[in-house]
CSV table of C-alpha atoms in Angstrom, one decimal:
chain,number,residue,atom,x,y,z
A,1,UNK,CA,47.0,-59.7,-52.9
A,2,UNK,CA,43.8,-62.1,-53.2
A,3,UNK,CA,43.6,-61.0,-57.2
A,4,UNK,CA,47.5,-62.1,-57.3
A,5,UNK,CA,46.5,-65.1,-55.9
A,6,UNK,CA,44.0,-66.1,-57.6
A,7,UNK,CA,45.9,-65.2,-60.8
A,8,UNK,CA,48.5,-67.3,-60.0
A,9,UNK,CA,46.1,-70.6,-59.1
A,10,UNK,CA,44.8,-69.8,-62.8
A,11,UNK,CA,48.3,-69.4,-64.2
A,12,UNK,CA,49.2,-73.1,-62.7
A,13,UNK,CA,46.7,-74.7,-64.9
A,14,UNK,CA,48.1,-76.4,-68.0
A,15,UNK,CA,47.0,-74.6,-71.3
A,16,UNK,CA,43.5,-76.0,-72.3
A,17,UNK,CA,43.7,-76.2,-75.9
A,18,UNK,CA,45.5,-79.7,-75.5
A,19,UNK,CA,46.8,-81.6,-78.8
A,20,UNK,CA,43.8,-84.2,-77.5
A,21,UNK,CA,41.1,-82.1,-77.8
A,22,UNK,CA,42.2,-80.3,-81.0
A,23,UNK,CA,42.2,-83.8,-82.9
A,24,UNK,CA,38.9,-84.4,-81.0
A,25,UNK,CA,37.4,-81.0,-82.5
A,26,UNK,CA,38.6,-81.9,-85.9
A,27,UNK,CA,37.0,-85.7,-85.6
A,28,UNK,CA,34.1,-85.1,-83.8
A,29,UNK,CA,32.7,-81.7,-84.8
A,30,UNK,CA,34.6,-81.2,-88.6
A,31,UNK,CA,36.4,-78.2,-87.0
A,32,UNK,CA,33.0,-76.1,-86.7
A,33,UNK,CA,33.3,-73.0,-83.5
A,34,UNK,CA,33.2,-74.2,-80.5
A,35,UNK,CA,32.2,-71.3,-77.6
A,36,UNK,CA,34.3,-71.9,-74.6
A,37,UNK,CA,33.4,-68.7,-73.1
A,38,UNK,CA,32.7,-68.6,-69.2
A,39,UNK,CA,29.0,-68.6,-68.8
A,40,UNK,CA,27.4,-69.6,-71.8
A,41,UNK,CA,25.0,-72.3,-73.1
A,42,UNK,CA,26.8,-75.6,-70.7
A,43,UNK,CA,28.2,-75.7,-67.4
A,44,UNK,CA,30.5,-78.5,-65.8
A,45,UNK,CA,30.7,-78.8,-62.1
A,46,UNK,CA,33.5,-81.1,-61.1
A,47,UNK,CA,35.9,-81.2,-58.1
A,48,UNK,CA,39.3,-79.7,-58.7
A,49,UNK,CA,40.9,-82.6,-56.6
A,50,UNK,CA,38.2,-84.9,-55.8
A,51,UNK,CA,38.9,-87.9,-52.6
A,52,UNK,CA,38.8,-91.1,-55.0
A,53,UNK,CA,39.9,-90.6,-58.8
A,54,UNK,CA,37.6,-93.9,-59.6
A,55,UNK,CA,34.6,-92.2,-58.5
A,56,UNK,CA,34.7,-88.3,-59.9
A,57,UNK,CA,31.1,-87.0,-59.5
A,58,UNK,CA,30.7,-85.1,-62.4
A,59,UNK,CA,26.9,-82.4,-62.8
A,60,UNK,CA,26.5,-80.8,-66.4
A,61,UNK,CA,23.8,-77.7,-66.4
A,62,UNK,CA,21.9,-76.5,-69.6
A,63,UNK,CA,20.5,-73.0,-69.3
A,64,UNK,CA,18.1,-74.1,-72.4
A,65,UNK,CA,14.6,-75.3,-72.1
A,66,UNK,CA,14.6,-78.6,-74.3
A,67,UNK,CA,12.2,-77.0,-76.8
A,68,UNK,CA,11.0,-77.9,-80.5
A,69,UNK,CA,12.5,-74.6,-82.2
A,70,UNK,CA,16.3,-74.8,-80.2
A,71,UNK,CA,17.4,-77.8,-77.9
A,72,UNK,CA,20.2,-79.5,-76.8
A,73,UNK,CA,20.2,-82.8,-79.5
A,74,UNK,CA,23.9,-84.0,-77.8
A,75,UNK,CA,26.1,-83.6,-75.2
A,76,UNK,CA,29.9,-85.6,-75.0
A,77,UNK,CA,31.5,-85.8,-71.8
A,78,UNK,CA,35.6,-85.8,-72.4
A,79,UNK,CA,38.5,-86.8,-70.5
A,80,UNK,CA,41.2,-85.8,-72.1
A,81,UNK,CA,43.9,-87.8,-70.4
A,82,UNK,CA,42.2,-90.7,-70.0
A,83,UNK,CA,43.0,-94.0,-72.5
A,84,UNK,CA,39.4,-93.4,-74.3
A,85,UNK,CA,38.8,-89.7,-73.7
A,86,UNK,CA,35.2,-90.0,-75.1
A,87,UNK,CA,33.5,-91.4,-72.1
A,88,UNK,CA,30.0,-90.5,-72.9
A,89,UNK,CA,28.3,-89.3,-76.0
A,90,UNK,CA,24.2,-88.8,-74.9
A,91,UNK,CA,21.7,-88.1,-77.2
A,92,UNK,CA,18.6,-86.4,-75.7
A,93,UNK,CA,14.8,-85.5,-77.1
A,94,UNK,CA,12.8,-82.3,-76.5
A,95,UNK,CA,11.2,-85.1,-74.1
A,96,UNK,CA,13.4,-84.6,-71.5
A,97,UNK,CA,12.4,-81.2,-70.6
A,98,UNK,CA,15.9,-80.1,-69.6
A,99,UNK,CA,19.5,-81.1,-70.9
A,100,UNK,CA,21.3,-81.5,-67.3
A,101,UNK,CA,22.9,-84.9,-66.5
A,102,UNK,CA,24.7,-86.2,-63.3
A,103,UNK,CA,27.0,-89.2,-63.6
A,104,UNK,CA,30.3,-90.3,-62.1
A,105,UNK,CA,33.8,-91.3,-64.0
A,106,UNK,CA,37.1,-92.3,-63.9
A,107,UNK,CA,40.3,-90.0,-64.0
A,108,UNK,CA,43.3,-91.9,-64.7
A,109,UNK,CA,45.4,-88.5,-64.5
A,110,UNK,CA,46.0,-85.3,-64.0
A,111,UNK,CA,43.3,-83.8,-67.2
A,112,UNK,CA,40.5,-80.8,-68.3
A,113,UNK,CA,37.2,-82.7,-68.2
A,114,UNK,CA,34.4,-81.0,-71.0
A,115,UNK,CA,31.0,-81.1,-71.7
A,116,UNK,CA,30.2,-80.2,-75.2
A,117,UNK,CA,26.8,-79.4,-76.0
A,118,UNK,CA,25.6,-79.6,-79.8
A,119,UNK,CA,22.6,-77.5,-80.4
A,120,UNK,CA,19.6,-78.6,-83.0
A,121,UNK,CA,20.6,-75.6,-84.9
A,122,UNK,CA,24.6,-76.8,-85.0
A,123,UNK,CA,25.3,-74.5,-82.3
A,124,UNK,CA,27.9,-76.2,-80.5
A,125,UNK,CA,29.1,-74.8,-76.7
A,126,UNK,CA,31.6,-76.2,-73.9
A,127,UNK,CA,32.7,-75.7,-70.2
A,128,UNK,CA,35.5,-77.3,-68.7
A,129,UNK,CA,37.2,-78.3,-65.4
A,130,UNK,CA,40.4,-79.4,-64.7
A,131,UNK,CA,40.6,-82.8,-62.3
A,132,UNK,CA,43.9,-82.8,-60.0
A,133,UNK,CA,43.6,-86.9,-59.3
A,134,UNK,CA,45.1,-90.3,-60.9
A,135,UNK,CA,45.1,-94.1,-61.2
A,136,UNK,CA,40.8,-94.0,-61.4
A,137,UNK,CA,41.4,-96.0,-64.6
A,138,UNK,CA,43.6,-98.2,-63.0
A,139,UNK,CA,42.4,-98.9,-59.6
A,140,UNK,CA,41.4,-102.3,-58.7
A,141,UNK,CA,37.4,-102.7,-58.2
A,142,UNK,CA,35.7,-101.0,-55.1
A,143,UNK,CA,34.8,-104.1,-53.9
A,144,UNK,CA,34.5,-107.8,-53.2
A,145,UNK,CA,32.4,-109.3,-56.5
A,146,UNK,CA,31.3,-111.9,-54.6
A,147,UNK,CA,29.4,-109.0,-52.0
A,148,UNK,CA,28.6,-106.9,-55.5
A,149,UNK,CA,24.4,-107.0,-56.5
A,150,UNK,CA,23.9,-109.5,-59.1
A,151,UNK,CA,25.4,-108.3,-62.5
A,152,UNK,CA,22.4,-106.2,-64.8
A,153,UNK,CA,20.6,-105.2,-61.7
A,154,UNK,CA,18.8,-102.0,-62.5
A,155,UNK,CA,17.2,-99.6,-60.2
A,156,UNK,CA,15.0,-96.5,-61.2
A,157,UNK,CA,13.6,-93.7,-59.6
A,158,UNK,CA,11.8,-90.7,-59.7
A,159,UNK,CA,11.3,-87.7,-58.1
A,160,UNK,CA,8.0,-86.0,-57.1
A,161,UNK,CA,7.2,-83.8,-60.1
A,162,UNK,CA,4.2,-81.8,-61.8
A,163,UNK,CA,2.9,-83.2,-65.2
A,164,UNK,CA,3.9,-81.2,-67.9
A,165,UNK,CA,7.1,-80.2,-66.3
A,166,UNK,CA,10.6,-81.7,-66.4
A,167,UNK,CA,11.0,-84.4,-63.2
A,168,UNK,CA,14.6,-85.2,-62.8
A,169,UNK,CA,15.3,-89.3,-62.2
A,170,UNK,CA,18.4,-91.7,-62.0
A,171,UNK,CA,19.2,-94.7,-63.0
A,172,UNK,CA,21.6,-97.1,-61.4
A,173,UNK,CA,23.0,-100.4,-63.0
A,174,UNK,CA,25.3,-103.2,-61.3
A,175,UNK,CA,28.3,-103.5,-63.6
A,176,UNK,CA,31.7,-104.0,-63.1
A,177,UNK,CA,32.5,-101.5,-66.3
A,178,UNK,CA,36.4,-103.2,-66.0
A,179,UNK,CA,38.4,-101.2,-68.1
A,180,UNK,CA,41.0,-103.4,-68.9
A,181,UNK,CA,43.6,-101.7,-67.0
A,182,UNK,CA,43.7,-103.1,-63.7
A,183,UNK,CA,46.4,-106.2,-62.9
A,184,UNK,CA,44.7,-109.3,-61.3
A,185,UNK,CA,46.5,-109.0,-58.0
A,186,UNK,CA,46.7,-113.3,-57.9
A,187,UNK,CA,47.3,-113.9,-61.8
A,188,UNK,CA,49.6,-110.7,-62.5
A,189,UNK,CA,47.2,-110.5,-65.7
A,190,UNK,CA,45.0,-107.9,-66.9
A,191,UNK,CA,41.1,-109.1,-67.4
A,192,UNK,CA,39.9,-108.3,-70.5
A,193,UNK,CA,37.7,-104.6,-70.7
A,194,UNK,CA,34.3,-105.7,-69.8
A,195,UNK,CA,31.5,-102.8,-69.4
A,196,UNK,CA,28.6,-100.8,-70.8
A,197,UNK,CA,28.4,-99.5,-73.5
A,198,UNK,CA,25.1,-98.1,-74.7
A,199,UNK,CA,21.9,-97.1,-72.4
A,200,UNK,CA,18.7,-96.2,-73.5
A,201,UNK,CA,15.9,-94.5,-72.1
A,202,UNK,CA,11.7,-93.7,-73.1
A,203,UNK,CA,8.8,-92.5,-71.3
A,204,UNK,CA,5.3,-94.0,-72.9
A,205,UNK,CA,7.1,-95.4,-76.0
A,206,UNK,CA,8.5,-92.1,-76.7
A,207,UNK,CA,12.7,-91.9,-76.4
A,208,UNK,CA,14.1,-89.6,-73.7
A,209,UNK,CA,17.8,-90.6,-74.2
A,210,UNK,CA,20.4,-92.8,-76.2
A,211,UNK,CA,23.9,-93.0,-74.3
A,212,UNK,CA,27.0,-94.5,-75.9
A,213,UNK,CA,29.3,-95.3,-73.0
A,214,UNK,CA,33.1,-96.6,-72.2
A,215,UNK,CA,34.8,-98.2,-68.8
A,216,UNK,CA,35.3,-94.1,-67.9
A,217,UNK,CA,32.1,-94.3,-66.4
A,218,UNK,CA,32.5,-95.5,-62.7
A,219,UNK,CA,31.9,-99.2,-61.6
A,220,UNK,CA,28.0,-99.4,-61.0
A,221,UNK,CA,27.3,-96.8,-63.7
A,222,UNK,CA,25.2,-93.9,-62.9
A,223,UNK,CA,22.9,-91.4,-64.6
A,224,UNK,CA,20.7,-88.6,-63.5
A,225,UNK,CA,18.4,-87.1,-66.1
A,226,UNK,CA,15.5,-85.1,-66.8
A,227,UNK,CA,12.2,-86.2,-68.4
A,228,UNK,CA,8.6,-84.6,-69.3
A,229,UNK,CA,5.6,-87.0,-68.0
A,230,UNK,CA,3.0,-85.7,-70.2
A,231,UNK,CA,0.9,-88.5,-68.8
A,232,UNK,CA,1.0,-91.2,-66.4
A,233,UNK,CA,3.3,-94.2,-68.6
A,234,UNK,CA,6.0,-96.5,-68.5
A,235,UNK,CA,9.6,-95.3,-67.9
A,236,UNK,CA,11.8,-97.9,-69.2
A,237,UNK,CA,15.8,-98.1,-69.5
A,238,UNK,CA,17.5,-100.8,-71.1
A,239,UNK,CA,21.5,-101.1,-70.7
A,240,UNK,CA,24.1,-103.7,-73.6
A,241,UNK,CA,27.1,-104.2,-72.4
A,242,UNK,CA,30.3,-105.5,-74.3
A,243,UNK,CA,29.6,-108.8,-74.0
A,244,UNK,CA,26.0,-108.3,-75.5
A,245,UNK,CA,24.5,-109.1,-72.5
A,246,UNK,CA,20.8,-106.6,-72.6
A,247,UNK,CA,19.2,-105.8,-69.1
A,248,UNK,CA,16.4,-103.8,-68.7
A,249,UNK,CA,14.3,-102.5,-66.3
A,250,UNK,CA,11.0,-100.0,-66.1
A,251,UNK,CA,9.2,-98.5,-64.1
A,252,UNK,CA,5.3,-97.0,-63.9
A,253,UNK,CA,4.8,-93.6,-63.1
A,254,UNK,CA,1.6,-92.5,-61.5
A,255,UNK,CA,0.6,-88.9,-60.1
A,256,UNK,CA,2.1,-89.5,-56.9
A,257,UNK,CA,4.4,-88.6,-54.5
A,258,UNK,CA,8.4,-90.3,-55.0
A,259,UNK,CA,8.1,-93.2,-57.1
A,260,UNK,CA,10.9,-96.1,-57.5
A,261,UNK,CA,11.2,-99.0,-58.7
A,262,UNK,CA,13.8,-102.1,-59.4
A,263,UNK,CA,14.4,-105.2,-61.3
A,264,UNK,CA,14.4,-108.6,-59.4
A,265,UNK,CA,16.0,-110.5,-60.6
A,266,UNK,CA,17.4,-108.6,-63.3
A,267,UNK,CA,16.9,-109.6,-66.9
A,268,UNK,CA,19.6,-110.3,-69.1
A,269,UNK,CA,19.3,-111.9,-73.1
């Protein structure tokens, strides 16, 4: 009875080879095999019906050492129901020590979530979820901008780490990433789409990641990341949005306990 059932919670998932992601897998990776298998290279951890469709924590694991001879060069995060399914597209450096990335998005309905992970060697690999939740695209902002930290703030941290070894960080950034989508409740117009759209990251002058983000990345976008400090350096993140607007932030890390640091008053050019 428990095998029929959970049979049966399988069975009510749409099929995942969706006319979305086949176009995406002739566009993006020229048709080449893609291994979906259960266990293998990526996993995705998302929740099957998570409480607010605007904020959809998303986790991506790499069971691959970011080494010179086989690393992960790219991952793409795609929703395939959303109005720009291609909501990240990260480039990473054996720098960062491991591949794994935390961020949160927006589901603007019912849709198979992947992370696709493209090997130095061409290998490319994928896991996906599929996300029970709808209007995240849609939904008005979170809250008041007038209570909102000033636009461009960054904030950094770090964990306590080893030298040598792979420390795991975050960045946070104050943005409203509008998508467009959302009806001005007192105008009955739509503002126009205003949010990030690339992030960069480097550790002592050497890069550690090169994001190219869209408005399915939550308001306030957020990244966690992995990076190797070989030595004590400057960790330093830099964020454009549509608009052209560059903020930037950085942050020195010494051999200490839990480091942080932010940008006041944020810098914007």
């Amino acid at each position: 009875m428990a095998l029929a059932a959970t049979c049966a919670v399988a069975d009510d998932l749409p099929d995942p080879e969706t006319e979305i992601w086949r176009k995406l897998k002739s566009s993006l990776f020229e048709n080449r095999p893609v291994d979906e298998s259960a266990g293998g290279i990526i996993e995705l951890a998302a929740p099957a019906r998570p409480e607010d469709a605007s904020v959809v924590p998303i986790a991506i694991r790499v069971g691959l050492e970011q080494k010179p001879g086989r690393y992960v060069k790219r991952i793409y995060l795609i929703v395939d129901n959303n109005p720009s399914p291609i909501a990240a597209r990260i480039d990473l450096t054996v720098d960062s020590g491991r591949a794994d990335l935390e961020t949160r998005i927006r589901v603007e309905q019912y849709t198979y979530v992947r992370a696709v992970a493209e090997l130095s060697d061409g290998t490319l690999a994928a896991d996906r979820r599929f996300v029970k939740a709808s209007g995240g695209c849609s939904a008005a902002a979170g809250r008041d901008a007038s209570a909102a930290a000033p636009l461009g703030r960054m904030r950094l941290a770090v964990e306590e780490g080893a030298y040598r070894e792979a420390t795991r960080a975050q960045l946070m950034i104050s943005h409203p990433n509008d998508s467009g989508l959302a009806m001005d409740q007192v105008t009955r117009l739509y503002p126009p789409a205003y949010f990030v759209r690339s992030v960069e990251v480097s550790y002592a002058g050497r890069p550690i990641l090169a994001a190219e983000v869209d408005f399915s990345l939550s308001e306030n976008p957020y990244l966690r990341f992995y990076f190797v400090p070989s030595q004590e350096g400057e960790l330093k993140a830099q964020a454009i949005d549509t608009k052209g607007l560059r903020f930037e932030t950085t942050l020195a890390v010494r051999r200490s306990a839990s480091r942080a640091a932010e940008a006041a008053p944020p810098r914007a050019r």
